[in-house]
Tab-separated table of C-alpha atoms in Angstrom:
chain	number	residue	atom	x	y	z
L	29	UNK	CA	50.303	12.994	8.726
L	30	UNK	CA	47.095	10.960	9.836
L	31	UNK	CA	46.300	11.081	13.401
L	32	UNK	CA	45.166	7.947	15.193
L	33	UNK	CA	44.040	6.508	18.610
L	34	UNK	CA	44.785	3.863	20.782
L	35	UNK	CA	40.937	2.738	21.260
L	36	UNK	CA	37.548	3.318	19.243
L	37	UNK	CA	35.113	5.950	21.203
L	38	UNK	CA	32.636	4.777	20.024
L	39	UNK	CA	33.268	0.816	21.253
L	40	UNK	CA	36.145	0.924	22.524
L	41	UNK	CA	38.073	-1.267	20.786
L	42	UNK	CA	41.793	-1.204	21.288
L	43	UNK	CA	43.885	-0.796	18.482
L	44	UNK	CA	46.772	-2.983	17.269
L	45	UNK	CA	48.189	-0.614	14.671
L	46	UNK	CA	47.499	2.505	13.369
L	47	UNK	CA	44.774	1.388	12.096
L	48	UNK	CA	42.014	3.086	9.381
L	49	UNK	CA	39.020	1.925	10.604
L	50	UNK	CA	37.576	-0.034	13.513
L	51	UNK	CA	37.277	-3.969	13.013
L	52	UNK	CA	34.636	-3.985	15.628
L	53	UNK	CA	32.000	-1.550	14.411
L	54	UNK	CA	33.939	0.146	11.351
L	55	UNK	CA	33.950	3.705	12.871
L	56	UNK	CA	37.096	6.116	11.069
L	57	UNK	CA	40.292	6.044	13.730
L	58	UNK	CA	40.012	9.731	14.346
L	59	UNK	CA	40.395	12.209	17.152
L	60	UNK	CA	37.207	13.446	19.477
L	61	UNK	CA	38.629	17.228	18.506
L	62	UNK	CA	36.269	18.421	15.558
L	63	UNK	CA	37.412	20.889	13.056
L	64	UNK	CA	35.154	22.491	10.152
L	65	UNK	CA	37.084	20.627	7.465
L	66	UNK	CA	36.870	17.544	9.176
L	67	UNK	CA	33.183	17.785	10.051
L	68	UNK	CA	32.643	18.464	6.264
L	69	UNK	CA	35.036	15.762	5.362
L	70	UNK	CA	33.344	13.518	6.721
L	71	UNK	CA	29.866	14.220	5.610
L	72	UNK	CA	30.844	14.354	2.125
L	73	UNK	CA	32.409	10.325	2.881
L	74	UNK	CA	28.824	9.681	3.499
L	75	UNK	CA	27.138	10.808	1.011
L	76	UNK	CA	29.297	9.608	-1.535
L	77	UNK	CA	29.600	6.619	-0.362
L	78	UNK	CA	25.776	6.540	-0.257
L	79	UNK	CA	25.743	7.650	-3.638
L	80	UNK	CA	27.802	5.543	-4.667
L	81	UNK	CA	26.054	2.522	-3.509
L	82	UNK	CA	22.912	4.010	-4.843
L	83	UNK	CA	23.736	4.382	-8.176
L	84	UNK	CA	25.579	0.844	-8.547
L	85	UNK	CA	22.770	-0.754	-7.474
L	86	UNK	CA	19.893	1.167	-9.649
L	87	UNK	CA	22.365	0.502	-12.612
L	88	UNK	CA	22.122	-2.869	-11.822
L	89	UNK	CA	18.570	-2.966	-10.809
L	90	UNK	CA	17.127	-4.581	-14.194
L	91	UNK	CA	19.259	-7.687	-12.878
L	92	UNK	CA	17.190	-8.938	-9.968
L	93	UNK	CA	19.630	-12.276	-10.071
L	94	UNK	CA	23.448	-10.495	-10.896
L	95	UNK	CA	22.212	-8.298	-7.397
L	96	UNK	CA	21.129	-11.248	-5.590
L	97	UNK	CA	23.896	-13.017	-6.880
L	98	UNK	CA	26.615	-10.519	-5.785
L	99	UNK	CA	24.678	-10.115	-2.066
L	100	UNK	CA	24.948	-13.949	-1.841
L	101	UNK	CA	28.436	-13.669	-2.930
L	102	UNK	CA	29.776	-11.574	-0.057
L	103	UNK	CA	29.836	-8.216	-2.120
L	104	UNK	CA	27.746	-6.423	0.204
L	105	UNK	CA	29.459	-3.077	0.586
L	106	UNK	CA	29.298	-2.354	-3.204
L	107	UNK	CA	24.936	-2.420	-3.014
L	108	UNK	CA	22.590	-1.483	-1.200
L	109	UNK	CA	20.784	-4.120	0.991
L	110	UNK	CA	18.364	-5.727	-0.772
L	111	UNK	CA	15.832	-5.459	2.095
L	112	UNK	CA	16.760	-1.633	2.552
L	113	UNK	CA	16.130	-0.894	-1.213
L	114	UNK	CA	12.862	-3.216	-1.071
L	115	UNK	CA	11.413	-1.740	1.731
L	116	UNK	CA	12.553	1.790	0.647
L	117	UNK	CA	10.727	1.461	-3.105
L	118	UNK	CA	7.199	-0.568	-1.677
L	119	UNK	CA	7.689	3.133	0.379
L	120	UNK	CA	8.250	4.996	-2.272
L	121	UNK	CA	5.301	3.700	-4.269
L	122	UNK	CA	2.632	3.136	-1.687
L	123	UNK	CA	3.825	7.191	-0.343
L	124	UNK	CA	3.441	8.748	-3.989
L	125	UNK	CA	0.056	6.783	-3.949
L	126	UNK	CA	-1.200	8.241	-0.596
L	127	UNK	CA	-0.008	11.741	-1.184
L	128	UNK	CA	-1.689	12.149	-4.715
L	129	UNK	CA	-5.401	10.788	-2.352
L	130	UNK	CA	-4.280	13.231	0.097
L	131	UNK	CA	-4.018	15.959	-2.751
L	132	UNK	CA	-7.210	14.964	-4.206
L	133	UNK	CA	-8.836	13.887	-1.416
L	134	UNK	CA	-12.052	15.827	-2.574
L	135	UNK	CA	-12.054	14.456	-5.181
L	136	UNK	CA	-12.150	10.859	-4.368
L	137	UNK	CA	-14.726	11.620	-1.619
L	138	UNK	CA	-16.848	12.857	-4.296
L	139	UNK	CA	-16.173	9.296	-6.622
L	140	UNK	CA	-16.884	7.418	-3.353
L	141	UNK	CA	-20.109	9.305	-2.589
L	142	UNK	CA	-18.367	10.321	0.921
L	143	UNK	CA	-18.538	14.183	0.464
L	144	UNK	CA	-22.438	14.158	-1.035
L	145	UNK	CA	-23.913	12.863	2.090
L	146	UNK	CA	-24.258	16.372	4.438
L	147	UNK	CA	-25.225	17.497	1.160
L	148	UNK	CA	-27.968	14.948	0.308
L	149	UNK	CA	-29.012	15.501	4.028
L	150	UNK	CA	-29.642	19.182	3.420
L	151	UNK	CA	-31.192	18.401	0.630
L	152	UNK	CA	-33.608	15.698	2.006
L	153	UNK	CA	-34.207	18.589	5.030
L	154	UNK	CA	-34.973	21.048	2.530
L	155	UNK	CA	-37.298	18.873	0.707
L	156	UNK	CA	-38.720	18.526	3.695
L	157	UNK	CA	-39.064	21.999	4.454
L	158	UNK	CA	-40.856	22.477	1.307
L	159	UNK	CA	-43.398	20.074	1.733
L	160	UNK	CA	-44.328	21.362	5.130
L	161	UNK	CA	-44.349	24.816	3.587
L	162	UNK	CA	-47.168	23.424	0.677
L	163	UNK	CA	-49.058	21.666	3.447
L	164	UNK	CA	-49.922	24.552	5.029
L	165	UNK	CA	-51.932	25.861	2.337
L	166	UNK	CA	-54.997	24.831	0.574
L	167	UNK	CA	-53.898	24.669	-2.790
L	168	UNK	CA	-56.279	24.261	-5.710
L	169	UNK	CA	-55.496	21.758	-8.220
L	170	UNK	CA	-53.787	24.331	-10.765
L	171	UNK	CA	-51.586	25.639	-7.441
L	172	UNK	CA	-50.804	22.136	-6.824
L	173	UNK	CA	-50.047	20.720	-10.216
L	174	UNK	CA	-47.475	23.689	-10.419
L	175	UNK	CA	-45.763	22.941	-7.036
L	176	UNK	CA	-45.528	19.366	-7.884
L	177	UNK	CA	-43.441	20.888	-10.764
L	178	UNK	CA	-41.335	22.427	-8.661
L	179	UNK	CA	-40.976	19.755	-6.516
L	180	UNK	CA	-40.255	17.139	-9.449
L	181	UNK	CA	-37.698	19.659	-11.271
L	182	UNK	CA	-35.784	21.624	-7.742
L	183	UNK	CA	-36.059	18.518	-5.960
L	184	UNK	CA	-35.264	15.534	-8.758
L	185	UNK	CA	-34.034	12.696	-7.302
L	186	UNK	CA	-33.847	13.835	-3.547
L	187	UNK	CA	-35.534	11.949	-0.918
L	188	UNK	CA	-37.786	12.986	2.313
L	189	UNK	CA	-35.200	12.768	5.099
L	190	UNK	CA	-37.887	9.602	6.733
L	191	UNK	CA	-37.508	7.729	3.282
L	192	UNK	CA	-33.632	8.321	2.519
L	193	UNK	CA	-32.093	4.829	2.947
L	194	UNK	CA	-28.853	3.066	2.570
L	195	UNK	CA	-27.477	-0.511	2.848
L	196	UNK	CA	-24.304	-1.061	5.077
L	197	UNK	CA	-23.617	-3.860	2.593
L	198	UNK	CA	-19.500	-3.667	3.043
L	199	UNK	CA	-18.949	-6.767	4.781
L	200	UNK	CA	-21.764	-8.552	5.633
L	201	UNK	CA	-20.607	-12.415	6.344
L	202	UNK	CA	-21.242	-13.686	9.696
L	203	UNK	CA	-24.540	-11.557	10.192
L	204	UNK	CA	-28.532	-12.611	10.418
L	205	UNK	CA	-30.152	-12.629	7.097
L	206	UNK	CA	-32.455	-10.140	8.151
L	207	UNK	CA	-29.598	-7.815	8.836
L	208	UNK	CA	-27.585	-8.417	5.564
L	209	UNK	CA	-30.761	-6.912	3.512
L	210	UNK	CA	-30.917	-3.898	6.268
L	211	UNK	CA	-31.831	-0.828	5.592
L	212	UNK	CA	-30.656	1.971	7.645
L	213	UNK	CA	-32.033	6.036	7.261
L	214	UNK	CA	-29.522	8.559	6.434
L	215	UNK	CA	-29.887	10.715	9.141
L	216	UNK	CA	-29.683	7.707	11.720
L	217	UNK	CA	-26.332	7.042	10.270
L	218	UNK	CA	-24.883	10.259	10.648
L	219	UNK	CA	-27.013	11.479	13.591
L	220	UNK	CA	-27.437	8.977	16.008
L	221	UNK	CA	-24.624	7.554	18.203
L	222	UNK	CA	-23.431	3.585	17.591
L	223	UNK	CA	-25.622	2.348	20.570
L	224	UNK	CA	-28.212	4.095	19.406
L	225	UNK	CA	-28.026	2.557	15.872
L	226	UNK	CA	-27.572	-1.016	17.417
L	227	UNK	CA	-30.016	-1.044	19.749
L	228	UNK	CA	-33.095	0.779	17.317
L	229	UNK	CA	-32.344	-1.588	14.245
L	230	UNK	CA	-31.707	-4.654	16.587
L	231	UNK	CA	-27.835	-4.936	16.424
L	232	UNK	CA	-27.522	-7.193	19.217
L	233	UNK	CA	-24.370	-9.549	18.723
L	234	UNK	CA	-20.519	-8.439	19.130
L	235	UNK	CA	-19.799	-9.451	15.544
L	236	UNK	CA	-22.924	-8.009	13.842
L	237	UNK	CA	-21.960	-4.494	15.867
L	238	UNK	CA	-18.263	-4.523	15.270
L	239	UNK	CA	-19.080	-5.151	11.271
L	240	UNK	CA	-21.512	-2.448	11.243
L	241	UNK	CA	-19.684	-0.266	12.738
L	242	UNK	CA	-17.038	-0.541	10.915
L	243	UNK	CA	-19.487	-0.008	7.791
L	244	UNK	CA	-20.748	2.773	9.155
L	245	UNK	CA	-17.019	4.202	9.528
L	246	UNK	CA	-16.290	3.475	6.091
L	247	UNK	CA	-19.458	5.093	4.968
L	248	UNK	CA	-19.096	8.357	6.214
L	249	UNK	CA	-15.099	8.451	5.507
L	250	UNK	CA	-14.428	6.252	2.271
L	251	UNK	CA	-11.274	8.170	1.447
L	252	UNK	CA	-9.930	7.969	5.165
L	253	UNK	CA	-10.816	4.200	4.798
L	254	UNK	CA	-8.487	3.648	1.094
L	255	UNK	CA	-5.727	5.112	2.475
L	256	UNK	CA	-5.872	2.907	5.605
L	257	UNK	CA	-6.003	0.153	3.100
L	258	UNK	CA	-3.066	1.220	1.224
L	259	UNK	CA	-0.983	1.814	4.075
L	260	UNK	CA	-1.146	-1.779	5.051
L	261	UNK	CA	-0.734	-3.041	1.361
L	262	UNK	CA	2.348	-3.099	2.639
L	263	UNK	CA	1.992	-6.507	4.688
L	264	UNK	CA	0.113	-7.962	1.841
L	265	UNK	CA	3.669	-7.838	0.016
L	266	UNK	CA	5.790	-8.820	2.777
L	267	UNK	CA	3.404	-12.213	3.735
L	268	UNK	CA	3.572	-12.978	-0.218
L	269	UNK	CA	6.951	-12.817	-0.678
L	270	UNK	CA	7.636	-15.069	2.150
L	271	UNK	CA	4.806	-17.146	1.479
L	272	UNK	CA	6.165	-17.674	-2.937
L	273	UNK	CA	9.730	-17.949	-1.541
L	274	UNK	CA	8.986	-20.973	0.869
L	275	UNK	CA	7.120	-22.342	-2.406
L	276	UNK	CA	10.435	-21.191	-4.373
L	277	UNK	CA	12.073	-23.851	-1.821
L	278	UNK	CA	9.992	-26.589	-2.935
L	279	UNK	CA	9.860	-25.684	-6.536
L	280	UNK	CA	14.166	-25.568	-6.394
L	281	UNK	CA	14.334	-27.968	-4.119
L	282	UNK	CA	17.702	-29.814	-6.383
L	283	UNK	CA	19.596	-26.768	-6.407
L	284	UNK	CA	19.928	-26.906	-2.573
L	285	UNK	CA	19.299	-23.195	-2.273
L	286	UNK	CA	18.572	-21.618	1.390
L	287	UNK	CA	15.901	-20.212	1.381
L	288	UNK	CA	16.961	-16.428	2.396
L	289	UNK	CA	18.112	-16.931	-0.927
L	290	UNK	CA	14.801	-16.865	-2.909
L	291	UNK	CA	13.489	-13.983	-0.355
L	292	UNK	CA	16.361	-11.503	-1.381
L	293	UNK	CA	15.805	-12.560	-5.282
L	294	UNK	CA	12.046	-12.532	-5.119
L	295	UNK	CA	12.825	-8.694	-2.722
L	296	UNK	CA	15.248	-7.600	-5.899
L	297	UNK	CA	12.287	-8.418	-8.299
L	298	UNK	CA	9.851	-6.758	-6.634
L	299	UNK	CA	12.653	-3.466	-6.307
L	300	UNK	CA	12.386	-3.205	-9.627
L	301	UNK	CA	8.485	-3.732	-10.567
L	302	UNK	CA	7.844	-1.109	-7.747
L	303	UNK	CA	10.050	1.423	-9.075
L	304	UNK	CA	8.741	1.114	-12.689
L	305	UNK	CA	5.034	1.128	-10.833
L	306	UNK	CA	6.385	4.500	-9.109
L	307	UNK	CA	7.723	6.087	-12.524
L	308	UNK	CA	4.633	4.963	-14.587
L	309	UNK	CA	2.390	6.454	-11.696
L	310	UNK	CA	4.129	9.897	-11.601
L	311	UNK	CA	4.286	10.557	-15.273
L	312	UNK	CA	0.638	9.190	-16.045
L	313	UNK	CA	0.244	11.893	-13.018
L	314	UNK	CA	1.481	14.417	-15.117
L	315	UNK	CA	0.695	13.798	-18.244
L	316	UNK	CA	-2.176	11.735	-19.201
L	317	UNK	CA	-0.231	10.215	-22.379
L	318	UNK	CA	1.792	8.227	-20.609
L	319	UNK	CA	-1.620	5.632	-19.750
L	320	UNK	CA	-0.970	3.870	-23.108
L	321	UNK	CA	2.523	2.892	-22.880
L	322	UNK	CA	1.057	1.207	-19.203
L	323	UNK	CA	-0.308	-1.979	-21.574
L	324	UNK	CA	3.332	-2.849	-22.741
L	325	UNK	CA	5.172	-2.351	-19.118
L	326	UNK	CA	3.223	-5.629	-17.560
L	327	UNK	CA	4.871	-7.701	-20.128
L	328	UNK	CA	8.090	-6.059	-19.800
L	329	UNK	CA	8.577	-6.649	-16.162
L	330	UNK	CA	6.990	-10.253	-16.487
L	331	UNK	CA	10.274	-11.174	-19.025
L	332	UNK	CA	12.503	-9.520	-16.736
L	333	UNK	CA	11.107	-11.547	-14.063
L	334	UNK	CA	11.116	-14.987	-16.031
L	335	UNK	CA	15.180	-13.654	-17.187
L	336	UNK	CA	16.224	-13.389	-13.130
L	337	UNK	CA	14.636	-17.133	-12.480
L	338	UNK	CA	16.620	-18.185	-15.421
L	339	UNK	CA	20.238	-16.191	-14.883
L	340	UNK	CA	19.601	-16.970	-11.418
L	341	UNK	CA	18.526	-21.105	-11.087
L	342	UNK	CA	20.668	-21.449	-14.333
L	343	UNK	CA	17.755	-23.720	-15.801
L	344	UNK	CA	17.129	-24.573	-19.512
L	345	UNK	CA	14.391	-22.091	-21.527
L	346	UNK	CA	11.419	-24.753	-21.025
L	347	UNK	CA	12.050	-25.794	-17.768
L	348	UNK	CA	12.429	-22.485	-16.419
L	349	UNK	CA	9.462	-21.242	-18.493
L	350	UNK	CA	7.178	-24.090	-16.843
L	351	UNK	CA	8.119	-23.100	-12.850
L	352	UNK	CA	7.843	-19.313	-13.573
L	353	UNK	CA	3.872	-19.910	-14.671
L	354	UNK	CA	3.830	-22.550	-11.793
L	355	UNK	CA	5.581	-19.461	-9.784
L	356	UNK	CA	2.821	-16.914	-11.038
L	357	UNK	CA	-0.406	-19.224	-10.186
L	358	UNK	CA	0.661	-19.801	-6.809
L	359	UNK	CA	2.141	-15.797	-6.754
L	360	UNK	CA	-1.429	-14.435	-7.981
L	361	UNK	CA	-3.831	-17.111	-5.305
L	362	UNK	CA	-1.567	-15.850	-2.661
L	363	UNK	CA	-1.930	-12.454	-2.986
L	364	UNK	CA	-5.518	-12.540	-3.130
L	365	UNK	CA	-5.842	-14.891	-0.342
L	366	UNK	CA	-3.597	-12.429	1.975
L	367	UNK	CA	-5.218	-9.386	0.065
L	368	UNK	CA	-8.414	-10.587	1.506
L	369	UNK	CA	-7.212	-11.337	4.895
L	370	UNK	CA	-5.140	-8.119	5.463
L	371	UNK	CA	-8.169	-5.822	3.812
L	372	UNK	CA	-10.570	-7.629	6.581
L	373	UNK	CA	-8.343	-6.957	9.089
L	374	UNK	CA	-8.146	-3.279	8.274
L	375	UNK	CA	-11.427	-3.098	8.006
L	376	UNK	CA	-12.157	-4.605	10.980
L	377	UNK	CA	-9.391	-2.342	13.472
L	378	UNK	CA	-9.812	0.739	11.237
């Protein structure tokens, strides 16, 4: 025989009946005593029901609109939350991107030309070493023909410490012109402090040091810097999706749709594209193969897209056909518009 309470401890509700659940916060009508079975018992309900949820929903996942359509409907229990599985897959994807830079992070260093600058400095001091070395001798022209050799072939193309130069060329709006085409030695870069920098190459306004600084930042740590970027990709998605579904509004505006519900379809959409993006990513990971089946998986998701608008608005083939490339213009200028904003952000507070 079930035993019940006469109040919820966790809100205290009273009871009216014996009853299952609680109305108020939907905690089980059980006793504070906890048993083994009961502690198990009740973990297992949990992760079933999670489960359960789960898989429902990822069977249903290729149907953006029959999800957002059962959400709307009231069938919330039976799914996952559209912005729980959203938020969970952009996770997913940007995570699986991060930890394969933070597995290779070498590796991109050495792409980005981060890693080869002590080296190129050790170089250029060695160069400079050997000069000094030659100077101190002298040579005939037979000694210094051969030594030129040496330099030319050990020493091919290094630079004198004094001569090694770089442009900070990342962002450069808002500056002087004669700052834009700067050039600034290697060694001051990585040797000499930010006020040092500003004040010998004539850095003198907030803007102009904040920018360089920032290059300078992204110089010496490019790999640091692309994950920073990638960890706020996430905004970029959130601002578009709001941004397209307040278009959505406009574009719908007959089928007197709210306008939560074009977030939660355009939130399903994006579910799906990000766990195909995650699958692709981890298999091209592992095998290399799996790049040229990446050509056909665009157009895929672009028909499943155009299918949810349809099933969804319940719109005829052209007319549906005619707001989805409306939809994708203003989809595609958004994104870059709040792709450039939230990169220059980043770059600016990294």
């Amino acid at each position: 025989m079930e035993n019940f309470t006469n109040h919820c401890f966790n809100c205290n509700y009273e009871f009216n009946a014996k009853e299952k659940h609680c109305p108020a916060c939907g905690q089980l009508n059980r006793p504070t005593e906890l048993k083994v079975f009961s502690l198990i018992r009740e973990l297992l309900d949990q992760i079933f029901n999670l489960n359960s949820r789960l898989f429902k929903t990822l069977k249903y996942i290729w149907k953006p609109s029959f999800l957002t359509k059962e959400y709307i409907a009231g069938r919330r229990l039976t799914y996952i939350n559209p912005g729980r599985l959203f938020i969970f897959t952009i996770l997913i994807f940007f995570g699986s991107i991060l930890f394969f830079l933070s597995e290779n992070i070498d590796q991109v260093n050495i792409y980005a030309g981060g890693i080869s600058i002590e080296k190129t400095l050790s170089k250029s001091e060695l160069l400079d070493n050997y000069d000094a070395f030659v100077g101190e001798y002298n040579l005939t022209a037979r000694e210094t023909l051969l030594t030129d050799s040496i330099r030319n072939t050990v020493f091919k193309n290094i630079k004198n410490l004094d001569s090694n130069y770089i442009k900070l060329d990342v962002i450069n709006f808002g500056m002087r012109d004669s700052l834009k085409n700067q050039k600034y030695l290697l060694k001051d870069i990585m040797g000499l402090s930010y006020d040092s920098i500003f004040m010998k190459y004539n850095v003198d306004h907030w803007l102009e040091k904040l920018l360089v600084k920032q290059s300078i930042k992204t110089y010496k740590n490019p790999s640091g810097s692309l994950k920073y970027l990638i960890s706020n990709s996430f905004w970029i998605i959130i601002l578009n999706i709001l941004f397209t579904a307040l278009f959505m509004k406009l574009l719908y505006i007959r089928r007197n749709r709210y306008l939560i519900e074009h977030v939660i379809l355009l939130c399903n959409i994006h579910s799906l594209v990000f766990i195909v993006l995650t699958l692709m990513f981890l298999l091209s990971v592992i095998s290399s193969k799996v790049l040229i089946y990446n050509s056909i998986v665009g157009p895929i998701l672009l028909i499943l897209a155009w299918l949810s608008f349809k099933r969804y608005y319940g719109q005829g083939i052209f007319k549906t056909i005619v707001k989805f490339i409306i939809y994708l213009y203003v989809y595609f200028f958004s994104l870059i518009f709040f792709l450039v904003f939230i990169l220059l952000v980043s770059f600016l507070i990294f």
